[in-house]
Every structure is written in C-alpha cells, then in structure tokens.
Short mmCIF file of C-alpha atoms in Angstrom, two decimals:
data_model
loop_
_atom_site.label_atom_id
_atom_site.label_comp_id
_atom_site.label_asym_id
_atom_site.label_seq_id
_atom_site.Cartn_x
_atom_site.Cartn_y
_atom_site.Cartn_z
CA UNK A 639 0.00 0.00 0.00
CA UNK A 640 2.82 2.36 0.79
CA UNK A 641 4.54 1.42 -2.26
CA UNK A 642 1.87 2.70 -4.17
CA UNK A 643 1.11 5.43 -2.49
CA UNK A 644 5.00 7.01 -2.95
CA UNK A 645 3.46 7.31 -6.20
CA UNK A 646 1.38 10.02 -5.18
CA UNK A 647 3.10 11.44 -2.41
CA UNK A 648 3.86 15.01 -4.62
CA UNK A 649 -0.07 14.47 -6.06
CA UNK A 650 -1.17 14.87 -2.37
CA UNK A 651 1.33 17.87 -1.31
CA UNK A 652 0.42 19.77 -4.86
CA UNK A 653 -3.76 19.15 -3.76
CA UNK A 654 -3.09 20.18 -0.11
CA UNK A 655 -1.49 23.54 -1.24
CA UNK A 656 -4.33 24.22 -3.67
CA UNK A 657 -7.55 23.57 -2.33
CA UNK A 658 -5.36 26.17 0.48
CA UNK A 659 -5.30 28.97 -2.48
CA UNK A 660 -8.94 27.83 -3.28
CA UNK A 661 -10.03 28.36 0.22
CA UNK A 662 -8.21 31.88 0.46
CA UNK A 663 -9.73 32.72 -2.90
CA UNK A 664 -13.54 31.99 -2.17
CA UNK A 665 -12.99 33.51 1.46
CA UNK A 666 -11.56 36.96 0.22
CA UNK A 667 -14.33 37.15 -2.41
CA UNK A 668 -17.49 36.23 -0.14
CA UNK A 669 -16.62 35.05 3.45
CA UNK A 670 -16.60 31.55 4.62
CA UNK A 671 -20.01 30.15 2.83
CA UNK A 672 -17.61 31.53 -0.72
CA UNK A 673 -14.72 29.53 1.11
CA UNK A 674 -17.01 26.00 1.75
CA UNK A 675 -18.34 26.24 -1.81
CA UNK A 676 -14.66 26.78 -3.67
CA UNK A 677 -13.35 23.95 -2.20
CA UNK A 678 -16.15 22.01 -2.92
CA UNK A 679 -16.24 22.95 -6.74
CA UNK A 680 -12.18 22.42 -6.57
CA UNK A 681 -12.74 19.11 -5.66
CA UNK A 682 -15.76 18.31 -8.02
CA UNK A 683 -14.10 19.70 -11.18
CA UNK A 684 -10.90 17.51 -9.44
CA UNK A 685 -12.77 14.29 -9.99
CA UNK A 686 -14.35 15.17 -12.84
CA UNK A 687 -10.97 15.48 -14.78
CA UNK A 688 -9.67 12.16 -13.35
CA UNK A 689 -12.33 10.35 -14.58
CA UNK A 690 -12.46 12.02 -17.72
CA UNK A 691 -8.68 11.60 -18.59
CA UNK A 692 -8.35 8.32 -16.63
CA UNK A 693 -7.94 6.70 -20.64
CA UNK A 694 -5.55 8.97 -21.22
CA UNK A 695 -2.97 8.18 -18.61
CA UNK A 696 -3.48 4.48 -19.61
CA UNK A 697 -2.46 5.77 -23.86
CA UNK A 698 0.23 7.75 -22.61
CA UNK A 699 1.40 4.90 -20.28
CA UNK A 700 1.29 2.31 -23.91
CA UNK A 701 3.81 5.27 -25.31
CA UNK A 702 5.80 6.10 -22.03
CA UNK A 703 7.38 2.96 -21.01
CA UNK A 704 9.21 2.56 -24.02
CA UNK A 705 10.67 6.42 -23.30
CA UNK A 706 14.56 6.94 -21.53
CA UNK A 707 14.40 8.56 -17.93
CA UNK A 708 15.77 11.82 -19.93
CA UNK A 709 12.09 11.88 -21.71
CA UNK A 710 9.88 10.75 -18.81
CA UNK A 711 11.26 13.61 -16.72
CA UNK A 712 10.64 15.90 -19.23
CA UNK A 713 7.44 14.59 -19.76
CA UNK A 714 6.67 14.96 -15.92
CA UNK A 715 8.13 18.76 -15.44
CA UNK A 716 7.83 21.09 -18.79
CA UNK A 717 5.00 18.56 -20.06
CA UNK A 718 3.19 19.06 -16.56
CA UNK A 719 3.57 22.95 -16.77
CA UNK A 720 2.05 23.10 -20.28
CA UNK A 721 -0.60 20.90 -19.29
CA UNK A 722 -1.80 22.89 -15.98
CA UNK A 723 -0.80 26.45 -17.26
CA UNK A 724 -0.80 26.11 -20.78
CA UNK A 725 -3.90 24.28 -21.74
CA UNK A 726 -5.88 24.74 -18.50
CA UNK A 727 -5.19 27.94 -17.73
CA UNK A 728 -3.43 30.13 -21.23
CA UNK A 729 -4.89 28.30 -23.63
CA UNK A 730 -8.42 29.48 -23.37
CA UNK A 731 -7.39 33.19 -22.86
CA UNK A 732 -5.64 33.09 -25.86
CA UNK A 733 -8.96 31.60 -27.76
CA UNK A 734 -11.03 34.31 -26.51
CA UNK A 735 -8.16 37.10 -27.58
CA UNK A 736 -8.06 35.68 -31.08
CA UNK A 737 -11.53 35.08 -31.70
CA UNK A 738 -13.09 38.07 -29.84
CA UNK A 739 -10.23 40.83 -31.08
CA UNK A 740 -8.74 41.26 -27.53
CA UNK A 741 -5.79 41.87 -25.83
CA UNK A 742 -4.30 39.58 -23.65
CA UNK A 743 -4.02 41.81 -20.58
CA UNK A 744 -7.65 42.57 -21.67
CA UNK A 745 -9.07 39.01 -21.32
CA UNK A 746 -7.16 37.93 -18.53
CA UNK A 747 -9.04 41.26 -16.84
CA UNK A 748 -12.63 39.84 -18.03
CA UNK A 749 -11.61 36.68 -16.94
CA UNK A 750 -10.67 37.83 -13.73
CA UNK A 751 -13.40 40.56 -13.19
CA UNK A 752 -16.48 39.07 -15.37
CA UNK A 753 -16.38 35.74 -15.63
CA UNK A 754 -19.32 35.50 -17.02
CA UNK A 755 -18.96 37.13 -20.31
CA UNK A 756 -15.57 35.48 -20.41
CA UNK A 757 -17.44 31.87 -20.57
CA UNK A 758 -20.17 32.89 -22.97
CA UNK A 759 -17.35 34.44 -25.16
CA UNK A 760 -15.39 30.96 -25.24
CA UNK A 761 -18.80 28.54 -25.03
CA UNK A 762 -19.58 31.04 -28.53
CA UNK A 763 -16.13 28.88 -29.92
CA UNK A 764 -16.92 25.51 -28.29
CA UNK A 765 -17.64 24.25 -32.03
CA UNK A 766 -13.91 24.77 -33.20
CA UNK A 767 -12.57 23.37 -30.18
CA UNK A 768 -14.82 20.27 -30.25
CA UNK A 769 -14.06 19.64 -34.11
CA UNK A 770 -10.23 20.25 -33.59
CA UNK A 771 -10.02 18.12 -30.48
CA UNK A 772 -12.59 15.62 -31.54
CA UNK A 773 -10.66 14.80 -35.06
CA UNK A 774 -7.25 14.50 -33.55
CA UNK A 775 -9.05 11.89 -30.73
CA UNK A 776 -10.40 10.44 -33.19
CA UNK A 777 -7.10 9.52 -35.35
CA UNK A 778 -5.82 8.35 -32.40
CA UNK A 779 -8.56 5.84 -32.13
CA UNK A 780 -9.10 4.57 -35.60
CA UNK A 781 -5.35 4.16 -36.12
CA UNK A 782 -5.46 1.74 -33.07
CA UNK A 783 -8.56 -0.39 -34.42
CA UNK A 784 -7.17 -0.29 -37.95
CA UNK A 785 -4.10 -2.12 -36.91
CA UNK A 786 -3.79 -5.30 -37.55
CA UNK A 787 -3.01 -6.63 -33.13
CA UNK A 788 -1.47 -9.68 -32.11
CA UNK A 789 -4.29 -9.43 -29.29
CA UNK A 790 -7.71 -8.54 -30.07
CA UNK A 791 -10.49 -7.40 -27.18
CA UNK A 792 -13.94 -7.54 -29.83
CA UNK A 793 -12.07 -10.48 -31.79
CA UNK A 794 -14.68 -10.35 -34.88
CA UNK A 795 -14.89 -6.48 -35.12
CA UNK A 796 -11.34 -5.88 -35.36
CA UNK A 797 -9.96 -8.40 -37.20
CA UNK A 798 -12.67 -7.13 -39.73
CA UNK A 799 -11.66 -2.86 -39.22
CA UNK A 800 -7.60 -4.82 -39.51
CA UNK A 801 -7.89 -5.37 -43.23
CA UNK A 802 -9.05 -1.65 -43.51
CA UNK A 803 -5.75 -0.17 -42.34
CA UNK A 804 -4.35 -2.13 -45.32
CA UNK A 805 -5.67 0.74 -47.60
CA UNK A 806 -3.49 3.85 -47.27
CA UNK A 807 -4.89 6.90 -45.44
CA UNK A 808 -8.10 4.95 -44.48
CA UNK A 809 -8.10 6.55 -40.92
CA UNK A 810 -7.47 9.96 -42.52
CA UNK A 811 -10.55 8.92 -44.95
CA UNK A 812 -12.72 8.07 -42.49
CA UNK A 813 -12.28 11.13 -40.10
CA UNK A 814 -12.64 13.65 -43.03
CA UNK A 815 -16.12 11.50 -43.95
CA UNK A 816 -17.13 12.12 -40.30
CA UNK A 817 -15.89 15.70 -39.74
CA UNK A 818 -17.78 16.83 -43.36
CA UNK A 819 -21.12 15.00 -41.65
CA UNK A 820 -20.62 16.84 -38.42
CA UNK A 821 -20.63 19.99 -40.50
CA UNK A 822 -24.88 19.50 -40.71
CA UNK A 823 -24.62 19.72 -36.65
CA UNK A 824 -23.47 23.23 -36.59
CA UNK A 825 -24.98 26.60 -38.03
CA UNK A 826 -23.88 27.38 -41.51
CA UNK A 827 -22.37 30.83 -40.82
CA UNK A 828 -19.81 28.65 -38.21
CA UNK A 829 -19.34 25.58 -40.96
CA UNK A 830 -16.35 27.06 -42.74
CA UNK A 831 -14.42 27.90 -38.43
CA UNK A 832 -15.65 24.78 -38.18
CA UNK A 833 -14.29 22.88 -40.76
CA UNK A 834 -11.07 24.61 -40.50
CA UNK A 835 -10.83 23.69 -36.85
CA UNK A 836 -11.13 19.87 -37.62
CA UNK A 837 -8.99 19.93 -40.64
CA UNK A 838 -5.90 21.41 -38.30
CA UNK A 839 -6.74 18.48 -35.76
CA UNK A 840 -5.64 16.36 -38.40
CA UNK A 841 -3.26 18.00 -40.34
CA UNK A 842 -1.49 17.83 -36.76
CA UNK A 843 -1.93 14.86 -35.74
CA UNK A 844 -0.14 13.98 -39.43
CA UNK A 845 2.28 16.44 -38.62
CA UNK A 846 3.56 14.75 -35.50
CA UNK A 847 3.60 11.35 -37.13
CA UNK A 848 5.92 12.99 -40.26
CA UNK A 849 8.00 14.78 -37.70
CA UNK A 850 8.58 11.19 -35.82
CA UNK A 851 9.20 9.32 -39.28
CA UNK A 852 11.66 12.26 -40.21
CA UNK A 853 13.90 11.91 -37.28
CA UNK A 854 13.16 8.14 -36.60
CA UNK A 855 13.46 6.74 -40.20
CA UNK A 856 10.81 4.43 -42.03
CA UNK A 857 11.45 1.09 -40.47
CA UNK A 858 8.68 -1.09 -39.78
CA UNK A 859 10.47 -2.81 -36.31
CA UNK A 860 9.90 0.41 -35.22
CA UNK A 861 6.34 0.36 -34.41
CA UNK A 862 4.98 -0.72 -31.21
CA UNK A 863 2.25 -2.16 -29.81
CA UNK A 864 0.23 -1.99 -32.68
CA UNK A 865 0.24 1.52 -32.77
CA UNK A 866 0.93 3.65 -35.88
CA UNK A 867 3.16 6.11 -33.51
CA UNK A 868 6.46 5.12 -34.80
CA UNK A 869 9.78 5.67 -34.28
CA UNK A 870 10.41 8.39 -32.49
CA UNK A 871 6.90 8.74 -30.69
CA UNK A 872 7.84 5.02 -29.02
CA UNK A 873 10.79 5.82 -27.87
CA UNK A 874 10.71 9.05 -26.87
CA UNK A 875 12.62 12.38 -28.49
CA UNK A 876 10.83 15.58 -29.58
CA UNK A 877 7.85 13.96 -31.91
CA UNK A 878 6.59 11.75 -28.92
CA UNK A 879 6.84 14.35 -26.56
CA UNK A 880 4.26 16.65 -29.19
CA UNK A 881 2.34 13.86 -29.59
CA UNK A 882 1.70 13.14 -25.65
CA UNK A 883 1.50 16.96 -25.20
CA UNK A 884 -1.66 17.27 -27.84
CA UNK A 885 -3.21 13.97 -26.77
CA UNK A 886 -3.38 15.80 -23.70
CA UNK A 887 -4.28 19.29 -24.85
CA UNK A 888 -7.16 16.94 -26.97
CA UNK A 889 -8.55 15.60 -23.38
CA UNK A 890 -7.91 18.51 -21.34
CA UNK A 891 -10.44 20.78 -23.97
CA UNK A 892 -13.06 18.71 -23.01
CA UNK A 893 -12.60 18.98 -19.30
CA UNK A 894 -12.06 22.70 -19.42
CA UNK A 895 -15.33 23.13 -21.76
CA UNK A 896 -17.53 20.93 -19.14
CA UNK A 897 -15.74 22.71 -16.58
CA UNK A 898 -17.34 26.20 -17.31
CA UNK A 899 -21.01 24.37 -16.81
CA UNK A 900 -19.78 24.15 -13.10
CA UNK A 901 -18.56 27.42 -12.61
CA UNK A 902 -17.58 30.33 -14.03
CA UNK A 903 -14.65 31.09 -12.13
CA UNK A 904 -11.78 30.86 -13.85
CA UNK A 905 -9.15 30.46 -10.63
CA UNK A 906 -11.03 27.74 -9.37
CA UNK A 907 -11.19 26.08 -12.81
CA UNK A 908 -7.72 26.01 -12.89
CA UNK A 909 -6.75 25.42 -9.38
CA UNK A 910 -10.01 21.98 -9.94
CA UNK A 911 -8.15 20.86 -13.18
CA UNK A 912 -4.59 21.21 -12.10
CA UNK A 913 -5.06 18.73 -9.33
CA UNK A 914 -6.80 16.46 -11.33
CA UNK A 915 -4.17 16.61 -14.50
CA UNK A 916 -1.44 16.34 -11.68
CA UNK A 917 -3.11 12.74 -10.26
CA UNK A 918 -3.18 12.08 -14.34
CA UNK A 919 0.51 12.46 -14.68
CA UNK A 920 1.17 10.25 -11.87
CA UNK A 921 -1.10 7.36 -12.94
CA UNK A 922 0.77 6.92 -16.31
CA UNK A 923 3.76 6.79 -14.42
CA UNK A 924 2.30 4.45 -12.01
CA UNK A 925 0.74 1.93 -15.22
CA UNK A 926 4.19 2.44 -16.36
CA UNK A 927 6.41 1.04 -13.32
CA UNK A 928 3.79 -1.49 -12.41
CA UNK A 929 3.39 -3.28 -16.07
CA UNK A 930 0.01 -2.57 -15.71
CA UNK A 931 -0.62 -2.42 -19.35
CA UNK A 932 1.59 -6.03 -19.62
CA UNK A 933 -0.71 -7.39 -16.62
CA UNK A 934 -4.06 -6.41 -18.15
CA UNK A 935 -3.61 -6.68 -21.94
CA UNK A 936 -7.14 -5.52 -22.90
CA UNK A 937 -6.54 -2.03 -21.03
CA UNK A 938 -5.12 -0.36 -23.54
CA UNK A 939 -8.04 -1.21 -25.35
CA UNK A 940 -10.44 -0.17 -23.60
CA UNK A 941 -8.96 3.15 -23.36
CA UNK A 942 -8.74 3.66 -27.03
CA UNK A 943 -12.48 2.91 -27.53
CA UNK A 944 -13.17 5.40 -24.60
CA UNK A 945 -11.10 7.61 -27.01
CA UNK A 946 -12.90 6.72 -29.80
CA UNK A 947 -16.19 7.65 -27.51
CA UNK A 948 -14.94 10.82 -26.61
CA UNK A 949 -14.13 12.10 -30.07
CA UNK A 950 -17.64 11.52 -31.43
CA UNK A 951 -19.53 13.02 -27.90
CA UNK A 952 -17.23 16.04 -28.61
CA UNK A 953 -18.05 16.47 -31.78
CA UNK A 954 -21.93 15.92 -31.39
CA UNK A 955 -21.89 18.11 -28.80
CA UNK A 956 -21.69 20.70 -31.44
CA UNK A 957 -25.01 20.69 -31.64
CA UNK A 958 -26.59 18.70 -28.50
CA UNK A 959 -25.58 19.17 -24.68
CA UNK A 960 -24.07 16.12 -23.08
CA UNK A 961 -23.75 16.22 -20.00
CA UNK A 962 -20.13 15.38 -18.27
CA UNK A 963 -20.92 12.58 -15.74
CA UNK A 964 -22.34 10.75 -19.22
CA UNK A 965 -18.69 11.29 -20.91
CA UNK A 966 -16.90 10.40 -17.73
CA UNK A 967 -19.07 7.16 -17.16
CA UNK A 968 -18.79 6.05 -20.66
CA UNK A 969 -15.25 6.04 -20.35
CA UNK A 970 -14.77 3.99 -16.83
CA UNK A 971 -16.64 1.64 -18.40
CA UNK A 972 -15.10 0.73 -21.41
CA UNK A 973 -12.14 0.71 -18.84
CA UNK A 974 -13.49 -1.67 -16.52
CA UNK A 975 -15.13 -4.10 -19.10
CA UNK A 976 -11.42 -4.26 -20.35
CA UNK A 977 -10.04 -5.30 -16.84
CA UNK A 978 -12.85 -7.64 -16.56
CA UNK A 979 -12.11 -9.21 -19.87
CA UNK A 980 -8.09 -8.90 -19.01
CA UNK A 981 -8.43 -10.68 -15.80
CA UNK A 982 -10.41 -13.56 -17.78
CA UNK A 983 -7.63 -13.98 -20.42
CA UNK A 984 -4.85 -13.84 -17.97
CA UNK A 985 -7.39 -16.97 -15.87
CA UNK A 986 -7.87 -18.95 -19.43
CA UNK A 987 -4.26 -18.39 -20.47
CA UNK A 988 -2.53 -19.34 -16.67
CA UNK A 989 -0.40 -22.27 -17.00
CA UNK A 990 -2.92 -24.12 -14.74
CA UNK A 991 -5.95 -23.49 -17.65
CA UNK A 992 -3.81 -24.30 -20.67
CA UNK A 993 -2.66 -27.78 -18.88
CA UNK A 994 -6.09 -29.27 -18.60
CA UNK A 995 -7.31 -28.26 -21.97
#
C-alpha cells in the first residue's frame, strides 16, 4: 500500500497547497459560505478530470514505457507545466483574444473581473474546439482499431476494421467523412471555423507522425504495440513528446469546456483541473512502473475505444448538450469491461488453464 502510495506522495502535497489557495480565494471574495463552496467545486471539477482523462494516462502509459528517464522527466516537469498552465489555464485566454479581437491583458481582466462574459465568449467557440479536439481523438482511435493486433479485445470487429488499415490513409478517410457530416450539426455561418478547426486536428496529428518518421526513419520494427506512432513517438525524443502533449491538450479541452457548466470562475477552474491533471501524470507513471498495461492486456483497449467515444460526444456536442458525468461514465466503463475481460484472459491463459485443456 505504501509502495503505491510514494506514487502520489507530490499528487497529495500539490492538492493540499491548492484547495489552500482555493479556500483563500472563495474567502476573500465572499466570506466563509464563498470559502465552503470553492473547495467544494475544486474538488468536483478535481474528480471530474480524473475520470475524464483516466484513458488517457493508460495511452500515454502504452507510449511512455518505451521512453529513456531523460524523456519521462521531461514529460513529468515542462509537459506538466504546459498541461496545468498552458492548456488549462493560457490556452483558453488566448482563444477568446483571437476570436473576440482582444488583448491579452484585456481578457485575462474579463476573466478575472467578469467571468461570465468570459465563458459565454469561449462557449460562442466551443464548435472549433470540439471539431479540432474531436478529429485528432479520433485519429488516435481509428489508427489503433485499424491495426492489424497480435491481441484482439472484440475479436470479430477488429480483425474485420484490420484489413481496412491495409488501404493507405483509411483513418485519414474516415475522419474527413465524419468531420464533413458533423458539419450538418453546426450553423452554416460557423461551418467554414468549423471545418477549418477539424482539418488542423488532423493535419497535426499527421504532422507529429511525419516529424517522428523524419527523425526516426521508415522502419517497420519500429512500431509498437500496434500503434501507428512510430519511431520516435515510441521511444521518446521531440515527436513523442508533441504527440503526448496534444493527446493531452485533446482531453484537457473537453474537461475545461464541461468545466465552465460548473462554474464560471476561472481560478477555481484552474486550481479543480490542475489537481486532477497532476493525479493524471502520476497514474501513467504508475501503469508504467507497475506493467500494468503487460498485466491487463485488454486495457489499452479499452482506453482507445473510450477515445474513440470521446471524439464523437465532442463532436456531437456541437449541436446537443451532453452532459459530463455521461462522458466520464462512458469512459470507466469501457475501462473496466477491459479489466474484466483482461483478468479472464490472464485466468484462461494461466499455465494451470492451458494444462487441462
């Protein structure tokens, strides 16, 4: 138990000091009832972005453990900081200044001072995020179910979807086809912002993959786990730290989105999200030293198709309202059915089980 736990040792400091600065926050702007009900929104919006980027950590843990300590530390300081204060935090400021015709200083004062207006001006955008984040998801989930696995979770499905990812581009193919249907979802003066959004999710998700076979070379042995993330993505170097860094940024626009139908306080949002994207961090690393993907070999899986799930919620949410404790539950259980299923092939496959058949 303690092993684990000196896992999270830093998680538990980092949460102490800010539900602290979320206290002190709520209490100088409205007394102690403003005090009782930051902290309780800190730790709802917490939550909320565990279980929402739970699948996540598990992806990132299928590309970490093949990365040198150099990498993972990287990945754990500067990719932390960009993931808390850059996409959490900077991020949607800088939406609001580009797409409103703001200054920076000027946003971060709305943001700051009317809160309000500062969430209707970024829920206006929610579209282009959704399409941008929802397409690069989405890559990441049909390349996994297009490869052809040694292991297969939904055996018929996928060994059907395998012979698909013999025809070049087919992901790419099939995620234009979807983003050019999700273009009915969304007003027509937004369709071309729209359209434009999604088409950069994967031009960029592309991007990283070129950028990896640049500096990795084109060799086949390269590829791991049945991911199309070659090269340099497995094993670490500039193009897998991108890639991990807009995975995340992909996840965290969902959280910050859902996070503004909690509250419109932009401090707290952060302060909420941080400590959730902190515990995130730690969990990959955790999957990572335990072999917990090796243990339970339908996990990684399961978190793709909550991936998969995610992408097309995000983008139908273009156009419908769904609520977060729907996205969140959707993924744990795609995640548990795939532990469930993992602990049964690890039973039929034991030693023991293979003897008496």
């Amino acid at each position: 138990m303690m092993k684990t736990l000196r896992h999270f040792y830093f998680d538990i400091f980092f949460t102490i000091v800010c539900l602290i600065g979320a206290a002190y926050w709520g209490f100088t702007h409205g007394g102690t009832t403003a005090m009782l009900s930051a902290l309780f929104i800190t730790m709802v919006l917490a939550l909320m972005e565990i279980s929402l980027s739970f699948d996540n950590a598990v992806v990132n843990a299928s590309v970490l453990k093949h990365w040198d300590k150099f990498w993972k530390m990287l990945f754990l300081t500067v990719g932390m900081l960009i993931a808390v204060f850059g996409m959490r935090l900077v991020f949607p400021i800088v939406i609001v200044a580009v797409t409103a015709d703001m200054g920076m200083k000027e946003v971060v004062d709305l943001a700051l001072n009317n809160p309000t207006e500062y969430s209707a001006k970024l829920m206006a955008h929610h579209a282009e995020i959704a399409a941008f984040g929802g397409m690069f998801l989405l890559l990441v989930f049909l390349n996994f179910v297009f490869d052809d696995k040694d292991i297969h979770w939904f055996g018929w499905l996928e060994k059907h979807l395998a012979k698909f990812g013999k025809v070049d581009a087919m992901s790419v193919f099939v995620a234009i086809v979807i983003l050019m249907t999700s273009l009915s979802w969304v007003d027509e003066v937004h369709e071309p912002a729209v359209l434009m959004a999604g088409v950069w999710g994967i031009l960029i998700y592309m991007g990283v993959n070129v950028l990896s076979t640049f500096l990795e070379g084109d060799d086949d042995d390269d590829k791991v786990d049945g991911n199309e993330v070659v090269g340099a993505i497995a094993k670490g170097g500039i193009a897998g730290f991108l890639y991990l860094e807009v995975l995340d940024a992909s996840f965290s626009f969902d959280g910050v989105i859902g996070a503004f139908a909690i509250t419109n306080d932009v401090v707290i949002i952060m302060i909420g999200l941080a400590i959730g994207a902190m515990f995130v961090r730690s969990m990959t690393i955790f999957l990572v030293e335990k072999g917990t993907l090796d243990e339970f070999v339908y996990l990684e899986h399961g978190a793709h198709y909550a991936i998969g799930a995610l992408a097309i919620i995000m983008l139908i949410s273009m156009k419908f309202h769904v609520p977060e404790i729907i996205t969140g539950l959707i993924g744990v259980a795609f995640i548990v059915a795939s532990v469930i299923a993992s602990i049964r092939y690890r039973k039929n496959n034991s030693p023991e089980s293979i003897s008496k058949q």
